[in-house]
C-alpha cells in the first residue's frame, strides 16, 4: 500500500510539471461554464448573457423546439438508453431509419452510426486496409482521421495541405499498392477552407483511388441543399465514403456516421471496433436527428439564413479593414498573426459581450494566430451588427485598425 502511494507521487509530480509547462507556454485550455442552452445568446458566469460566435451550431437547431419535442417524444416511446451495443440488443427501428435517411440525404448506399464522428474516423481504416494498401492523407486532416490511420497497417502517404500537385506526386508514389484511398476533411475547421473535391476526384479517377471525406463542418448546410461539399462541388457520386457528425449542424448532441457503398458499410458493421465495442447512440438523439433531417429537407430558410449571415459578416468585417481568410464558409478566421493579440482581443470582446475564441499555436501553425468567428442561422441581424461594432471598437483600441 505504501509503495503504491509512493508510485503515484512520482507520476503526480511529473504531471504537475507538465501542467506547469503547459501553463508557462500559454497553452492551458480552460473551460467557460455556460448556464443556458446552446444558442446565439448564452448565459455565462455572474449571470452575464453574451452573444455566442464560437459554436458549431450552424443551423441553430441545438435548441430548436421541433427538435427538442421530437427528442422528448422518443425518450418516452423508446426509452433513455439501450444498455447494449448494436449487435446484441442495441438496434431499434429508429436506428435503422436514421441510417436510411442519412444515406438518402448524402446520396450513398448505406450508413452506419457511431457514438461520435471521432469513432467513425477511428474505426474506418483498419477494417478496410492492410499492408498492401495506401492511404493518402491531407497534412491538415482532423486528429480523428490521423488516429484512425495510425490504427491501420496500410502504407501512409501525406500530401501538403490542399496541394493538388503534391497529391498527384503521392498518388504516383503509391501506384503499386493494391488499393488507394485519398482522405480529406471536406471543410478544414481552422480556415474554413473547402477541399478541392472536384480536382481530387479527377486525380482519384486518373490514378484509380477511392475518395473519403470528413464532413463534420459541412453536412446539413454546405451545398445548395445542404448535403455537403460533394454537393457544393458537384461530385455527389464520385466521393466514395463520407464520415460526419450529429454533434454540429445536425442538432449538436452527439453521434457520428459513415456512409458509402453497402459492402464497405457491412464490413464496418462486422469489424469496426468503436462500433462493435461501444454503446448504441441514445434513442432521443436518433429520433431528434430524424427531425433535423425533416427540417433541413423541407425548409430551406435555415440554410438561407446561415448564408445571409455569413455574407453579411464577411463583407462588413473586410470593409472595416480586418484581414480574413477568403471563402464563403460560416467559419471566418480573422487573422492577427500574434498569439498575445489573439488572446487579448478575444478577452476584450468578451468584456463587450461577444464570445469568440483566439486560436494560436499549437492549434494553428506558428505565426498564424487568429480569432475564429462562427456564424449560425440563429443569429439575427442586430446580433451580428452588435458583434461588428465590438470588433471595430476593439480593433481600433488594439491598433489593428487605423
Ligand atoms: C468535430 C469533428 C470531428 C469529431 O466529431 P464528434 O462527433 O464530435 O466526435 C471529426 N472530424 C472533424 C473534421 C471535426 O470537425
Short mmCIF file of N, CA and C in Angstrom, two decimals, residues 118 121-122 140-150 185 214:
data_model
loop_
_atom_site.label_atom_id
_atom_site.label_comp_id
_atom_site.label_asym_id
_atom_site.label_seq_id
_atom_site.Cartn_x
_atom_site.Cartn_y
_atom_site.Cartn_z
N UNK A 118 -15.60 11.05 -34.15
CA UNK A 118 -14.24 10.63 -33.79
C UNK A 118 -14.11 9.12 -33.92
N UNK A 121 -14.25 7.95 -37.72
CA UNK A 121 -12.92 8.04 -38.34
C UNK A 121 -11.94 7.05 -37.71
N UNK A 122 -12.03 6.90 -36.40
CA UNK A 122 -11.11 5.99 -35.70
C UNK A 122 -11.31 4.54 -36.13
N UNK A 140 -3.33 18.46 -43.10
CA UNK A 140 -4.06 19.15 -42.02
C UNK A 140 -5.35 18.43 -41.62
N UNK A 141 -5.46 17.15 -41.96
CA UNK A 141 -6.67 16.42 -41.59
C UNK A 141 -6.89 16.38 -40.07
N UNK A 142 -8.16 16.23 -39.71
CA UNK A 142 -8.56 16.22 -38.30
C UNK A 142 -7.86 15.11 -37.50
N UNK A 143 -7.65 15.36 -36.23
CA UNK A 143 -6.96 14.43 -35.33
C UNK A 143 -7.57 13.02 -35.38
N UNK A 144 -8.88 12.93 -35.52
CA UNK A 144 -9.52 11.61 -35.51
C UNK A 144 -9.18 10.81 -36.77
N UNK A 145 -8.96 11.49 -37.87
CA UNK A 145 -8.52 10.80 -39.10
C UNK A 145 -7.09 10.31 -38.89
N UNK A 146 -6.27 11.18 -38.34
CA UNK A 146 -4.87 10.81 -38.10
C UNK A 146 -4.80 9.58 -37.19
N UNK A 147 -5.60 9.59 -36.13
CA UNK A 147 -5.60 8.44 -35.21
C UNK A 147 -6.12 7.18 -35.91
N UNK A 148 -7.18 7.34 -36.70
CA UNK A 148 -7.73 6.19 -37.42
C UNK A 148 -6.69 5.57 -38.34
N UNK A 149 -5.94 6.42 -39.02
CA UNK A 149 -4.90 5.91 -39.93
C UNK A 149 -3.79 5.21 -39.14
N UNK A 150 -3.46 5.78 -37.98
CA UNK A 150 -2.44 5.15 -37.12
C UNK A 150 -2.80 3.73 -36.70
N UNK A 185 -10.50 16.20 -45.02
CA UNK A 185 -11.62 16.95 -44.45
C UNK A 185 -12.35 17.60 -45.63
N UNK A 214 -14.36 13.81 -44.70
CA UNK A 214 -14.92 14.03 -43.36
C UNK A 214 -15.74 15.30 -43.42
#
